[in-house]
GROMACS .gro file of C-alpha atoms in nm:
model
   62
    1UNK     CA    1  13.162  -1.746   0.301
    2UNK     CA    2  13.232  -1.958  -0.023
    3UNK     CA    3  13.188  -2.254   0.229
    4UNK     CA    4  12.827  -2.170   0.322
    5UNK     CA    5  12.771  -2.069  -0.052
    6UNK     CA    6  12.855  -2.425  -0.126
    7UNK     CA    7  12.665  -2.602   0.133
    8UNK     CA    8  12.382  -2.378   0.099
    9UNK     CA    9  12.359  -2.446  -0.251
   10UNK     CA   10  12.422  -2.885  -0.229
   11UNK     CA   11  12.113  -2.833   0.032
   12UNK     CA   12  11.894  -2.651  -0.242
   13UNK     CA   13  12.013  -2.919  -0.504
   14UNK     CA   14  11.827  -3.185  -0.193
   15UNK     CA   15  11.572  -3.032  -0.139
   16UNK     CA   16  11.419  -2.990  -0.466
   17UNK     CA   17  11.498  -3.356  -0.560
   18UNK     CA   18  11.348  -3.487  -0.285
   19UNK     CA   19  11.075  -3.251  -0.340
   20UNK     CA   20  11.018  -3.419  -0.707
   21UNK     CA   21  11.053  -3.753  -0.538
   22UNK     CA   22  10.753  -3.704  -0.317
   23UNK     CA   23  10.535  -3.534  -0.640
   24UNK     CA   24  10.566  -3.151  -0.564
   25UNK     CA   25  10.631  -2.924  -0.855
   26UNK     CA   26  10.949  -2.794  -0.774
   27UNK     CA   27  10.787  -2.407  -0.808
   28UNK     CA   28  10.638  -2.488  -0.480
   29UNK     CA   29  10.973  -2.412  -0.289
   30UNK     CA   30  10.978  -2.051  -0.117
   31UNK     CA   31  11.282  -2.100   0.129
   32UNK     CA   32  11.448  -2.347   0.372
   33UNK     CA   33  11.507  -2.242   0.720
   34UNK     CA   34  11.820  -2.385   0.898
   35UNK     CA   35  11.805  -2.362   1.281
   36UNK     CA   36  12.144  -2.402   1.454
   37UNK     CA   37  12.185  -2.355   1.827
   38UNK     CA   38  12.205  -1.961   1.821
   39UNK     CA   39  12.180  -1.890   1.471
   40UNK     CA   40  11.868  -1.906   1.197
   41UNK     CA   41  12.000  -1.941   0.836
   42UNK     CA   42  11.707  -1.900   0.557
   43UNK     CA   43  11.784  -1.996   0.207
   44UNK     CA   44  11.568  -1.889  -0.067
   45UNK     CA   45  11.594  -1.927  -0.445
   46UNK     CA   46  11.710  -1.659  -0.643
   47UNK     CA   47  11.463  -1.647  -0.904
   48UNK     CA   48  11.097  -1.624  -0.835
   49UNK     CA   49  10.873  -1.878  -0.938
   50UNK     CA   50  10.528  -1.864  -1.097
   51UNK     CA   51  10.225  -1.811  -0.859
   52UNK     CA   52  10.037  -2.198  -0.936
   53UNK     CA   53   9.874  -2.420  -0.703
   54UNK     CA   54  10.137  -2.637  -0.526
   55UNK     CA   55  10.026  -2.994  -0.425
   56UNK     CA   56  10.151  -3.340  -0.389
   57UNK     CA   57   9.984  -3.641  -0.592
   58UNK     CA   58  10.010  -3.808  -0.217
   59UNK     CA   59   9.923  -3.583   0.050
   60UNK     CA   60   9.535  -3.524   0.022
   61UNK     CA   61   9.397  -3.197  -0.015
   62UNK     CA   62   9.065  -3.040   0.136
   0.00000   0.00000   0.00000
């Protein structure tokens, strides 16, 4: 389990940089969902974020 813990956590540490890369408040992250051949692995941040408006400076909005 330590081994999962551990990935789990580098793909977290990804996500949210990439996440700042592209211009999204970091906030804006409710889970990750994993899909393996027979399995579904959802990884969600363990402290809850602020309700705000999440949007990218690149993607437009309506």
């Amino acid at each position: 389990m330590e081994k999962v813990t551990d990935g789990d956590t580098d793909v977290m540490r990804a996500k949210l940089s990439t996440l700042e890369l592209l211009g999204y408040s970091p906030e804006c992250l409710e889970d990750i969902v994993v899909t393996l051949d027979s399995e579904y692995h959802v990884i969600r941040p363990l402290s809850r974020r602020t309700a705000r408006a999440c949007s990218s400076t690149w993607w437009p909005t309506a």
